[in-house]
Amino acid sequence: MQLLKERIQKEGKNLGGGILKVDGFINHQVDPNLMDACGKEFAKIFRNIGATKILTAEISGIAPAVTTGIHLGLPIVYARKHKPITMPDQVFLTLTPSHTKGRTVELIVSPEYLSGGERVLIIDDFLASGATILGLVQLAQAAGAFIVGIGALIEKTFEGGRQALEFLGVPIEALARIKVMEGDQILFED
Amino acid sequence: MQLLKERIQKEGKNLGGGILKVDGFINHQVDPNLMDACGKEFAKIFRNIGATKILTAEISGIAPAVTTGIHLGLPIVYARKHKPITMPDQVFLTLTPSHTKGRTVELIVSPEYLSGGERVLIIDDFLASGATILGLVQLAQAAGAFIVGIGALIEKTFEGGRQALEFLGVPIEALARIKVMEGDQILFED
C-alpha cells in the first residue's frame, strides 16, 4: 500500500536490532486517517473469506483492527495482556515472547467473546517473527475457532514470520513488506 | 447518545463496587460501528473548540479516540503505561490510581508527540473518579499544551469526576451519563 510505504520511508526510524520505530503514526501517536485507509484496504483484501470476527492483541493492533472492523462490519476482540477484574476466572491464555519487551507476555481472551466455529481474521500492526500472531492463533484454536486470514500493517520479511504461519494455509497479507533495514535505508519488497 | 445508552442497558453488567462491565462492546470485544458512531458524535460536539490533537490512555481509550480522530481529522496520542524501547529517555510521566486494577499505574507520553501550545481534546472510555483523565491533563500541562475539551463514552456521575475536572473551565461531555447502578438496574441522567 503506497500511502503506508511512503509514510514509513518519511517517518520510520531503524533503531537497529530489527526495531522499526513508527511511533509517529502507529505505535504512540496514531494517524487515524491513515489507519482508516489501511482498514479499508484490509477490508478489500479480506472481504470474501467469510470472517465472523477480527482478533488482535492490545495495544498497537487495536487501531487497525477497529478501522478494518468498521469497513467489514465485524466485531473485534483484543487479547488482553493482563486479566482485568471484569473477566471471568476461566479464560483462554497463552504465553508469547515479546520482541520489543525482551520478555514473555500473556495473551488472554475471555471465552465469552470467542466461540467454537467462529471464523477469525487476525489483524496486527507488525508481522516480524510471527510470535504474537502465533499466540493469537493458539487462543483462537483453543476456543475451537478457525483462522481464515492474517493481516499486518508492516511485515519484516527477513524475520521469518510468514514461514512460521504458512502451515495454516490461509491468506497472509501485509500492507508494507520490508526486506532490508540498514542504517537509514528501508527497502520494500516489490 | 441513545444508541450507546441502549447498548449499556442491554449488555452492560453492574459487577458491584462501582464496576460496570461493558466488555462485550468497549473493553475487550469492540463494536467498531458503535465506536464509529460515538466518534462521529464527539466530532459533532467538539468541532468548534480548535483542538489540534486528541489525547487518550491505553488501552480502552484507543478505539473511541481513533474514531473521533477520523471524524475530526486530528492525530491522536495514547499515553503508554509502560515505556517501550522506541521511546526516548526523557519523557512526560505521571502516576495515577487505577480503579479497576487496585494500584497505581504510570502514564507516559513522549515529548516528540506532545508540544507546547497544542490544543488537546481528551477522549477516554470512562469518566468515573476522573483520576485517569486528571493524569492526562497533567501530562498535557507538563508539555505546555492546553486542554480544550474532555469527552468520555460513559460517565458515572456518582463518582465525582466531573467536579474534579471543572477547574479546567472546558467542556466536559459524556455520551451516556449513569446516575445509579443498583443490582440489575442502570439509570441514566436525563
mmCIF file of C-alpha atoms in Angstrom:
data_model
loop_
_atom_site.group_PDB
_atom_site.id
_atom_site.type_symbol
_atom_site.label_atom_id
_atom_site.label_comp_id
_atom_site.label_asym_id
_atom_site.label_seq_id
_atom_site.Cartn_x
_atom_site.Cartn_y
_atom_site.Cartn_z
ATOM 1 C CA MET A 1 0.000 0.000 0.000
ATOM 2 C CA GLN A 2 1.685 3.106 -1.317
ATOM 3 C CA LEU A 3 0.428 5.548 1.329
ATOM 4 C CA LEU A 4 1.801 3.439 4.186
ATOM 5 C CA LYS A 5 5.137 2.755 2.457
ATOM 6 C CA GLU A 6 5.660 6.462 1.834
ATOM 7 C CA ARG A 7 4.935 7.258 5.469
ATOM 8 C CA ILE A 8 7.415 4.610 6.650
ATOM 9 C CA GLN A 9 10.060 5.983 4.280
ATOM 10 C CA LYS A 10 9.435 9.519 5.517
ATOM 11 C CA GLU A 11 8.999 8.980 9.269
ATOM 12 C CA GLY A 12 10.027 5.421 10.155
ATOM 13 C CA LYS A 13 13.318 5.052 12.022
ATOM 14 C CA ASN A 14 15.515 1.992 12.070
ATOM 15 C CA LEU A 15 16.689 1.782 15.680
ATOM 16 C CA GLY A 16 18.867 -1.272 14.993
ATOM 17 C CA GLY A 17 18.347 -4.811 16.241
ATOM 18 C CA GLY A 18 15.392 -5.187 13.868
ATOM 19 C CA ILE A 19 13.373 -2.479 15.622
ATOM 20 C CA LEU A 20 11.472 -0.108 13.350
ATOM 21 C CA LYS A 21 10.169 2.950 15.149
ATOM 22 C CA VAL A 22 6.828 4.083 13.764
ATOM 23 C CA ASP A 23 5.700 5.875 16.937
ATOM 24 C CA GLY A 24 4.690 8.964 14.982
ATOM 25 C CA PHE A 25 1.766 7.340 13.165
ATOM 26 C CA ILE A 26 1.114 3.824 14.577
ATOM 27 C CA ASN A 27 2.593 2.949 17.983
ATOM 28 C CA HIS A 28 2.184 6.035 20.182
ATOM 29 C CA GLN A 29 0.830 8.819 18.030
ATOM 30 C CA VAL A 30 -1.727 7.441 15.577
ATOM 31 C CA ASP A 31 -2.755 8.945 12.260
ATOM 32 C CA PRO A 32 -6.430 7.952 12.265
ATOM 33 C CA ASN A 33 -6.935 8.778 8.587
ATOM 34 C CA LEU A 34 -4.009 6.559 7.610
ATOM 35 C CA MET A 35 -5.403 3.816 9.873
ATOM 36 C CA ASP A 36 -8.788 4.236 8.220
ATOM 37 C CA ALA A 37 -7.214 3.875 4.780
ATOM 38 C CA CYS A 38 -5.390 0.741 5.975
ATOM 39 C CA GLY A 39 -8.642 -0.654 7.389
ATOM 40 C CA LYS A 40 -10.336 -0.028 4.065
ATOM 41 C CA GLU A 41 -7.504 -1.833 2.277
ATOM 42 C CA PHE A 42 -7.722 -4.844 4.632
ATOM 43 C CA ALA A 43 -11.480 -4.921 4.114
ATOM 44 C CA LYS A 44 -10.942 -5.051 0.344
ATOM 45 C CA ILE A 45 -8.360 -7.833 0.650
ATOM 46 C CA PHE A 46 -10.340 -9.962 3.110
ATOM 47 C CA ARG A 47 -13.934 -9.265 2.080
ATOM 48 C CA ASN A 48 -14.535 -12.758 0.658
ATOM 49 C CA ILE A 49 -13.047 -15.021 3.342
ATOM 50 C CA GLY A 50 -16.248 -15.249 5.401
ATOM 51 C CA ALA A 51 -14.732 -13.905 8.621
ATOM 52 C CA THR A 52 -17.110 -13.526 11.553
ATOM 53 C CA LYS A 53 -14.699 -11.837 13.960
ATOM 54 C CA ILE A 54 -11.445 -9.883 13.997
ATOM 55 C CA LEU A 55 -8.860 -10.800 16.618
ATOM 56 C CA THR A 56 -5.922 -8.598 17.595
ATOM 57 C CA ALA A 57 -3.598 -8.037 20.536
ATOM 58 C CA GLU A 58 -3.510 -4.963 22.714
ATOM 59 C CA ILE A 59 -2.123 -2.386 22.322
ATOM 60 C CA SER A 60 -0.973 -1.414 18.881
ATOM 61 C CA GLY A 61 -3.214 -3.793 16.975
ATOM 62 C CA ILE A 62 -6.350 -2.039 18.193
ATOM 63 C CA ALA A 63 -6.342 0.946 15.822
ATOM 64 C CA PRO A 64 -6.014 -1.035 12.541
ATOM 65 C CA ALA A 65 -8.364 -3.747 13.849
ATOM 66 C CA VAL A 66 -11.048 -1.154 14.650
ATOM 67 C CA THR A 67 -10.856 0.505 11.248
ATOM 68 C CA THR A 68 -10.880 -2.889 9.494
ATOM 69 C CA GLY A 69 -13.887 -3.822 11.619
ATOM 70 C CA ILE A 70 -15.687 -0.637 10.591
ATOM 71 C CA HIS A 71 -15.220 -1.421 6.911
ATOM 72 C CA LEU A 72 -16.061 -5.133 7.203
ATOM 73 C CA GLY A 73 -18.883 -4.604 9.726
ATOM 74 C CA LEU A 74 -17.339 -7.165 12.099
ATOM 75 C CA PRO A 75 -16.784 -7.115 15.866
ATOM 76 C CA ILE A 76 -13.190 -7.112 17.041
ATOM 77 C CA VAL A 77 -11.702 -8.737 20.131
ATOM 78 C CA TYR A 78 -8.372 -7.599 21.511
ATOM 79 C CA ALA A 79 -6.440 -10.128 23.561
ATOM 80 C CA ARG A 80 -5.500 -8.602 26.914
ATOM 81 C CA LYS A 81 -2.031 -8.794 28.445
ATOM 82 C CA HIS A 82 -3.359 -8.511 31.989
ATOM 83 C CA LYS A 83 -6.580 -10.094 33.195
ATOM 84 C CA PRO A 84 -8.985 -7.318 34.235
ATOM 85 C CA ILE A 85 -11.373 -7.837 37.140
ATOM 86 C CA THR A 86 -14.290 -7.815 34.710
ATOM 87 C CA MET A 87 -13.101 -11.077 33.123
ATOM 88 C CA PRO A 88 -14.329 -14.481 34.332
ATOM 89 C CA ASP A 89 -11.920 -16.844 36.127
ATOM 90 C CA GLN A 90 -11.896 -19.313 33.257
ATOM 91 C CA VAL A 91 -10.093 -17.809 30.250
ATOM 92 C CA PHE A 92 -8.024 -18.719 27.209
ATOM 93 C CA LEU A 93 -4.424 -17.793 27.947
ATOM 94 C CA THR A 94 -1.201 -18.250 26.050
ATOM 95 C CA LEU A 95 2.365 -17.083 26.578
ATOM 96 C CA THR A 96 4.268 -15.336 23.848
ATOM 97 C CA PRO A 97 7.757 -13.847 23.670
ATOM 98 C CA SER A 98 7.762 -10.069 23.112
ATOM 99 C CA HIS A 99 10.497 -8.779 20.830
ATOM 100 C CA THR A 100 10.232 -5.169 21.980
ATOM 101 C CA LYS A 101 9.903 -6.024 25.668
ATOM 102 C CA GLY A 102 12.595 -8.715 25.900
ATOM 103 C CA ARG A 103 10.361 -10.990 27.976
ATOM 104 C CA THR A 104 7.355 -13.277 27.783
ATOM 105 C CA VAL A 105 3.891 -11.717 27.896
ATOM 106 C CA GLU A 106 0.472 -13.262 28.421
ATOM 107 C CA LEU A 107 -2.295 -13.025 25.860
ATOM 108 C CA ILE A 108 -5.741 -13.566 27.350
ATOM 109 C CA VAL A 109 -9.166 -13.854 25.741
ATOM 110 C CA SER A 110 -12.452 -14.415 27.516
ATOM 111 C CA PRO A 111 -14.498 -17.387 26.256
ATOM 112 C CA GLU A 112 -17.469 -15.001 26.321
ATOM 113 C CA TYR A 113 -16.246 -13.399 23.110
ATOM 114 C CA LEU A 114 -14.507 -16.177 21.186
ATOM 115 C CA SER A 115 -16.550 -19.279 20.448
ATOM 116 C CA GLY A 116 -16.211 -22.579 18.650
ATOM 117 C CA GLY A 117 -16.944 -22.336 14.943
ATOM 118 C CA GLU A 118 -16.112 -18.663 14.595
ATOM 119 C CA ARG A 119 -14.081 -17.638 11.539
ATOM 120 C CA VAL A 120 -11.298 -15.389 12.741
ATOM 121 C CA LEU A 121 -9.371 -12.749 10.819
ATOM 122 C CA ILE A 122 -6.224 -11.750 12.724
ATOM 123 C CA ILE A 123 -5.098 -8.117 12.308
ATOM 124 C CA ASP A 124 -1.955 -6.710 13.919
ATOM 125 C CA ASP A 125 0.494 -3.864 13.468
ATOM 126 C CA PHE A 126 3.614 -5.958 12.802
ATOM 127 C CA LEU A 127 4.394 -9.343 11.337
ATOM 128 C CA ALA A 128 8.003 -9.950 12.394
ATOM 129 C CA SER A 129 8.913 -13.332 13.898
ATOM 130 C CA GLY A 130 5.220 -14.172 13.975
ATOM 131 C CA ALA A 131 5.304 -14.927 17.712
ATOM 132 C CA THR A 132 2.423 -12.622 18.718
ATOM 133 C CA ILE A 133 0.255 -13.744 15.820
ATOM 134 C CA LEU A 134 1.016 -17.396 16.625
ATOM 135 C CA GLY A 135 -0.160 -16.659 20.163
ATOM 136 C CA LEU A 136 -3.429 -15.295 18.754
ATOM 137 C CA VAL A 137 -3.749 -18.394 16.542
ATOM 138 C CA GLN A 138 -3.370 -20.602 19.622
ATOM 139 C CA LEU A 139 -6.034 -18.639 21.502
ATOM 140 C CA ALA A 140 -8.460 -18.957 18.606
ATOM 141 C CA GLN A 141 -7.767 -22.657 18.232
ATOM 142 C CA ALA A 142 -8.196 -23.205 21.979
ATOM 143 C CA ALA A 143 -11.653 -21.665 21.569
ATOM 144 C CA GLY A 144 -12.438 -24.012 18.678
ATOM 145 C CA ALA A 145 -12.443 -21.138 16.202
ATOM 146 C CA PHE A 146 -10.904 -21.232 12.719
ATOM 147 C CA ILE A 147 -8.288 -18.827 11.405
ATOM 148 C CA VAL A 148 -9.323 -17.617 7.958
ATOM 149 C CA GLY A 149 -6.837 -14.810 7.303
ATOM 150 C CA ILE A 150 -3.963 -12.804 8.723
ATOM 151 C CA GLY A 151 -3.261 -9.135 8.023
ATOM 152 C CA ALA A 152 -0.429 -6.944 9.273
ATOM 153 C CA LEU A 153 0.293 -3.316 8.571
ATOM 154 C CA ILE A 154 4.045 -3.917 8.315
ATOM 155 C CA GLU A 155 5.930 -7.136 7.647
ATOM 156 C CA LYS A 156 9.656 -7.545 8.186
ATOM 157 C CA THR A 157 10.151 -10.344 5.712
ATOM 158 C CA PHE A 158 13.659 -11.097 6.989
ATOM 159 C CA GLU A 159 12.355 -12.289 10.365
ATOM 160 C CA GLY A 160 10.555 -15.361 9.065
ATOM 161 C CA GLY A 161 7.085 -14.785 10.499
ATOM 162 C CA ARG A 162 5.321 -15.629 7.260
ATOM 163 C CA GLN A 163 7.088 -19.004 7.089
ATOM 164 C CA ALA A 164 6.100 -19.714 10.698
ATOM 165 C CA LEU A 165 2.419 -19.116 9.815
ATOM 166 C CA GLU A 166 2.245 -20.801 6.405
ATOM 167 C CA PHE A 167 1.148 -24.116 7.918
ATOM 168 C CA LEU A 168 -2.262 -22.532 8.474
ATOM 169 C CA GLY A 169 -2.914 -22.409 4.740
ATOM 170 C CA VAL A 170 -4.708 -19.050 4.943
ATOM 171 C CA PRO A 171 -4.038 -15.747 3.157
ATOM 172 C CA ILE A 172 -1.339 -13.708 4.893
ATOM 173 C CA GLU A 173 -1.242 -10.090 3.754
ATOM 174 C CA ALA A 174 0.879 -7.134 4.807
ATOM 175 C CA LEU A 175 0.362 -3.599 3.542
ATOM 176 C CA ALA A 176 4.096 -2.772 3.603
ATOM 177 C CA ARG A 177 6.686 -5.542 3.325
ATOM 178 C CA ILE A 178 10.179 -4.542 4.379
ATOM 179 C CA LYS A 179 13.035 -6.687 3.125
ATOM 180 C CA VAL A 180 16.013 -4.630 4.268
ATOM 181 C CA MET A 181 16.643 -2.172 7.101
ATOM 182 C CA GLU A 182 20.229 -0.946 7.166
ATOM 183 C CA GLY A 183 21.178 2.358 8.721
ATOM 184 C CA ASP A 184 18.828 4.951 7.247
ATOM 185 C CA GLN A 185 17.877 2.677 4.388
ATOM 186 C CA ILE A 186 14.489 0.930 4.409
ATOM 187 C CA LEU A 187 13.800 -1.199 1.333
ATOM 188 C CA PHE A 188 10.469 -2.792 0.483
ATOM 189 C CA GLU A 189 9.681 -5.999 -1.372
ATOM 190 C CA ASP A 190 8.257 -5.286 -4.834
ATOM 191 C CA MET B 1 -26.481 9.271 22.893
ATOM 192 C CA GLN B 2 -29.377 6.878 22.533
ATOM 193 C CA LEU B 3 -27.515 4.073 20.732
ATOM 194 C CA LEU B 4 -24.886 3.798 23.453
ATOM 195 C CA LYS B 5 -27.397 4.001 26.302
ATOM 196 C CA GLU B 6 -29.484 1.213 24.776
ATOM 197 C CA ARG B 7 -26.420 -0.982 24.409
ATOM 198 C CA ILE B 8 -25.437 -0.388 28.036
ATOM 199 C CA GLN B 9 -28.991 -1.227 29.163
ATOM 200 C CA LYS B 10 -28.965 -4.400 27.078
ATOM 201 C CA GLU B 11 -25.427 -5.706 27.656
ATOM 202 C CA GLY B 12 -23.804 -3.753 30.470
ATOM 203 C CA LYS B 13 -23.377 -5.566 33.765
ATOM 204 C CA ASN B 14 -23.106 -3.998 37.188
ATOM 205 C CA LEU B 15 -20.441 -6.078 38.927
ATOM 206 C CA GLY B 16 -20.798 -4.143 42.177
ATOM 207 C CA GLY B 17 -18.259 -1.800 43.756
ATOM 208 C CA GLY B 18 -18.960 0.765 41.043
ATOM 209 C CA ILE B 19 -17.644 -1.520 38.263
ATOM 210 C CA LEU B 20 -19.685 -1.539 35.058
ATOM 211 C CA LYS B 21 -18.749 -4.377 32.732
ATOM 212 C CA VAL B 22 -19.004 -3.360 29.085
ATOM 213 C CA ASP B 23 -16.527 -5.958 27.801
ATOM 214 C CA GLY B 24 -18.900 -7.028 25.051
ATOM 215 C CA PHE B 25 -18.692 -3.780 23.061
ATOM 216 C CA ILE B 26 -15.974 -1.497 24.537
ATOM 217 C CA ASN B 27 -13.364 -3.066 26.835
ATOM 218 C CA HIS B 28 -12.462 -6.444 25.338
ATOM 219 C CA GLN B 29 -14.746 -7.052 22.404
ATOM 220 C CA VAL B 30 -15.312 -3.809 20.499
ATOM 221 C CA ASP B 31 -18.248 -2.955 18.272
ATOM 222 C CA PRO B 32 -16.442 -0.844 15.671
ATOM 223 C CA ASN B 33 -19.631 0.558 14.166
ATOM 224 C CA LEU B 34 -20.826 1.728 17.588
ATOM 225 C CA MET B 35 -17.362 3.238 18.196
ATOM 226 C CA ASP B 36 -17.575 4.970 14.827
ATOM 227 C CA ALA B 37 -20.974 6.414 15.722
ATOM 228 C CA CYS B 38 -19.549 7.614 19.052
ATOM 229 C CA GLY B 39 -16.552 9.159 17.256
ATOM 230 C CA LYS B 40 -18.928 10.969 14.919
ATOM 231 C CA GLU B 41 -20.901 12.265 17.911
ATOM 232 C CA PHE B 42 -17.744 13.513 19.668
ATOM 233 C CA ALA B 43 -16.662 15.184 16.426
ATOM 234 C CA LYS B 44 -20.007 16.997 16.279
ATOM 235 C CA ILE B 45 -19.771 18.096 19.924
ATOM 236 C CA PHE B 46 -16.139 19.246 19.764
ATOM 237 C CA ARG B 47 -15.839 20.528 16.199
ATOM 238 C CA ASN B 48 -15.542 24.184 17.209
ATOM 239 C CA ILE B 49 -13.047 24.070 20.073
ATOM 240 C CA GLY B 50 -9.980 24.352 17.849
ATOM 241 C CA ALA B 51 -8.332 21.135 19.036
ATOM 242 C CA THR B 52 -5.049 20.225 17.358
ATOM 243 C CA LYS B 53 -4.579 16.801 18.973
ATOM 244 C CA ILE B 54 -6.539 14.079 20.743
ATOM 245 C CA LEU B 55 -5.011 12.548 23.861
ATOM 246 C CA THR B 56 -6.138 9.275 25.404
ATOM 247 C CA ALA B 57 -4.775 6.497 27.608
ATOM 248 C CA GLU B 58 -4.079 2.949 26.522
ATOM 249 C CA ILE B 59 -5.889 0.619 26.306
ATOM 250 C CA SER B 60 -9.613 1.187 26.167
ATOM 251 C CA GLY B 61 -9.479 4.817 25.157
ATOM 252 C CA ILE B 62 -7.842 3.971 21.841
ATOM 253 C CA ALA B 63 -10.936 2.835 19.915
ATOM 254 C CA PRO B 64 -13.120 5.913 20.601
ATOM 255 C CA ALA B 65 -10.104 8.231 20.212
ATOM 256 C CA VAL B 66 -9.295 6.771 16.801
ATOM 257 C CA THR B 67 -12.854 7.117 15.505
ATOM 258 C CA THR B 68 -13.092 10.665 16.885
ATOM 259 C CA GLY B 69 -9.772 11.402 15.195
ATOM 260 C CA ILE B 70 -11.078 10.089 11.882
ATOM 261 C CA HIS B 71 -14.094 12.396 12.014
ATOM 262 C CA LEU B 72 -12.167 15.459 13.234
ATOM 263 C CA GLY B 73 -9.116 14.796 11.033
ATOM 264 C CA LEU B 74 -6.794 15.045 14.060
ATOM 265 C CA PRO B 75 -3.838 12.901 15.173
ATOM 266 C CA ILE B 76 -4.280 11.011 18.408
ATOM 267 C CA VAL B 77 -1.674 10.186 21.045
ATOM 268 C CA TYR B 78 -2.237 7.392 23.539
ATOM 269 C CA ALA B 79 -0.360 7.629 26.797
ATOM 270 C CA ARG B 80 1.551 4.406 27.427
ATOM 271 C CA LYS B 81 1.548 2.545 30.733
ATOM 272 C CA HIS B 82 4.968 1.027 30.105
ATOM 273 C CA LYS B 83 7.824 2.818 28.392
ATOM 274 C CA PRO B 84 8.647 0.984 25.148
ATOM 275 C CA ILE B 85 12.245 0.790 23.907
ATOM 276 C CA THR B 86 11.333 3.049 20.995
ATOM 277 C CA MET B 87 10.703 5.976 23.373
ATOM 278 C CA PRO B 88 13.443 8.491 24.266
ATOM 279 C CA ASP B 89 14.870 8.570 27.813
ATOM 280 C CA GLN B 90 13.313 11.942 28.544
ATOM 281 C CA VAL B 91 9.516 11.616 28.782
ATOM 282 C CA PHE B 92 6.462 13.123 30.451
ATOM 283 C CA LEU B 93 5.332 10.722 33.162
ATOM 284 C CA THR B 94 2.617 10.866 35.771
ATOM 285 C CA LEU B 95 1.231 8.402 38.292
ATOM 286 C CA THR B 96 -2.462 7.728 38.519
ATOM 287 C CA PRO B 97 -4.534 5.375 40.680
ATOM 288 C CA SER B 98 -6.373 2.694 38.686
ATOM 289 C CA HIS B 99 -9.832 1.857 39.958
ATOM 290 C CA THR B 100 -10.075 -1.483 38.124
ATOM 291 C CA LYS B 101 -6.511 -2.533 38.953
ATOM 292 C CA GLY B 102 -6.417 -1.501 42.590
ATOM 293 C CA ARG B 103 -2.968 0.040 42.240
ATOM 294 C CA THR B 104 -1.108 3.000 40.792
ATOM 295 C CA VAL B 105 -0.215 2.964 37.104
ATOM 296 C CA GLU B 106 2.151 5.154 35.101
ATOM 297 C CA LEU B 107 1.002 7.265 32.177
ATOM 298 C CA ILE B 108 3.817 8.179 29.815
ATOM 299 C CA VAL B 109 3.907 10.451 26.767
ATOM 300 C CA SER B 110 6.909 11.187 24.602
ATOM 301 C CA PRO B 111 7.740 14.890 24.130
ATOM 302 C CA GLU B 112 8.109 14.054 20.435
ATOM 303 C CA TYR B 113 4.330 13.986 20.088
ATOM 304 C CA LEU B 114 3.018 16.499 22.601
ATOM 305 C CA SER B 115 4.321 20.044 22.334
ATOM 306 C CA GLY B 116 3.868 23.415 23.946
ATOM 307 C CA GLY B 117 0.946 25.348 22.550
ATOM 308 C CA GLU B 118 -1.022 22.347 21.333
ATOM 309 C CA ARG B 119 -4.770 22.359 21.992
ATOM 310 C CA VAL B 120 -5.662 18.986 23.412
ATOM 311 C CA LEU B 121 -9.012 17.186 23.377
ATOM 312 C CA ILE B 122 -9.005 14.312 25.863
ATOM 313 C CA ILE B 123 -11.107 11.267 24.917
ATOM 314 C CA ASP B 124 -11.495 8.198 27.140
ATOM 315 C CA ASP B 125 -13.878 5.312 27.673
ATOM 316 C CA PHE B 126 -14.916 6.168 31.258
ATOM 317 C CA LEU B 127 -15.233 9.281 33.370
ATOM 318 C CA ALA B 128 -15.552 7.924 36.903
ATOM 319 C CA SER B 129 -13.414 9.488 39.650
ATOM 320 C CA GLY B 130 -11.591 11.451 36.974
ATOM 321 C CA ALA B 131 -8.191 10.115 38.087
ATOM 322 C CA THR B 132 -7.036 8.848 34.675
ATOM 323 C CA ILE B 133 -8.227 11.966 32.896
ATOM 324 C CA LEU B 134 -6.520 14.152 35.525
ATOM 325 C CA GLY B 135 -3.343 12.211 34.791
ATOM 326 C CA LEU B 136 -3.728 13.042 31.096
ATOM 327 C CA VAL B 137 -4.350 16.694 31.992
ATOM 328 C CA GLN B 138 -1.106 16.740 33.976
ATOM 329 C CA LEU B 139 0.838 15.204 31.079
ATOM 330 C CA ALA B 140 -0.542 17.792 28.665
ATOM 331 C CA GLN B 141 0.204 20.634 31.046
ATOM 332 C CA ALA B 142 3.745 19.328 31.634
ATOM 333 C CA ALA B 143 4.198 19.575 27.860
ATOM 334 C CA GLY B 144 2.932 23.150 27.871
ATOM 335 C CA ALA B 145 -0.209 22.162 25.974
ATOM 336 C CA PHE B 146 -3.738 23.436 26.701
ATOM 337 C CA ILE B 147 -6.746 21.272 27.457
ATOM 338 C CA VAL B 148 -9.691 22.444 25.353
ATOM 339 C CA GLY B 149 -12.220 19.669 25.927
ATOM 340 C CA ILE B 150 -12.892 16.331 27.591
ATOM 341 C CA GLY B 151 -15.075 13.555 26.207
ATOM 342 C CA ALA B 152 -15.935 10.181 27.718
ATOM 343 C CA LEU B 153 -18.138 7.428 26.371
ATOM 344 C CA ILE B 154 -19.610 6.668 29.795
ATOM 345 C CA GLU B 155 -19.757 8.848 32.894
ATOM 346 C CA LYS B 156 -20.617 7.556 36.336
ATOM 347 C CA THR B 157 -21.897 10.830 37.737
ATOM 348 C CA PHE B 158 -21.937 9.494 41.309
ATOM 349 C CA GLU B 159 -18.138 9.216 41.412
ATOM 350 C CA GLY B 160 -17.417 12.929 41.194
ATOM 351 C CA GLY B 161 -15.026 13.003 38.232
ATOM 352 C CA ARG B 162 -16.774 15.947 36.605
ATOM 353 C CA GLN B 163 -16.396 18.037 39.758
ATOM 354 C CA ALA B 164 -12.690 17.129 39.914
ATOM 355 C CA LEU B 165 -12.191 18.428 36.367
ATOM 356 C CA GLU B 166 -14.390 21.529 36.435
ATOM 357 C CA PHE B 167 -11.489 23.783 37.474
ATOM 358 C CA LEU B 168 -10.244 23.488 33.882
ATOM 359 C CA GLY B 169 -13.204 25.501 32.606
ATOM 360 C CA VAL B 170 -13.528 23.419 29.434
ATOM 361 C CA PRO B 171 -16.499 21.489 28.020
ATOM 362 C CA ILE B 172 -16.844 18.032 29.579
ATOM 363 C CA GLU B 173 -19.147 15.732 27.624
ATOM 364 C CA ALA B 174 -20.156 12.120 28.112
ATOM 365 C CA LEU B 175 -22.307 10.165 25.669
ATOM 366 C CA ALA B 176 -24.027 8.138 28.412
ATOM 367 C CA ARG B 177 -24.303 9.517 31.949
ATOM 368 C CA ILE B 178 -25.144 6.933 34.588
ATOM 369 C CA LYS B 179 -26.558 8.231 37.849
ATOM 370 C CA VAL B 180 -27.496 4.955 39.543
ATOM 371 C CA MET B 181 -26.238 1.361 39.359
ATOM 372 C CA GLU B 182 -28.041 -0.915 41.791
ATOM 373 C CA GLY B 183 -28.336 -4.634 41.202
ATOM 374 C CA ASP B 184 -29.547 -5.073 37.642
ATOM 375 C CA GLN B 185 -30.758 -1.511 37.468
ATOM 376 C CA ILE B 186 -28.785 1.071 35.494
ATOM 377 C CA LEU B 187 -30.341 4.542 35.425
ATOM 378 C CA PHE B 188 -29.185 7.426 33.252
ATOM 379 C CA GLU B 189 -29.270 11.158 33.883
ATOM 380 C CA ASP B 190 -31.895 12.851 31.718
#
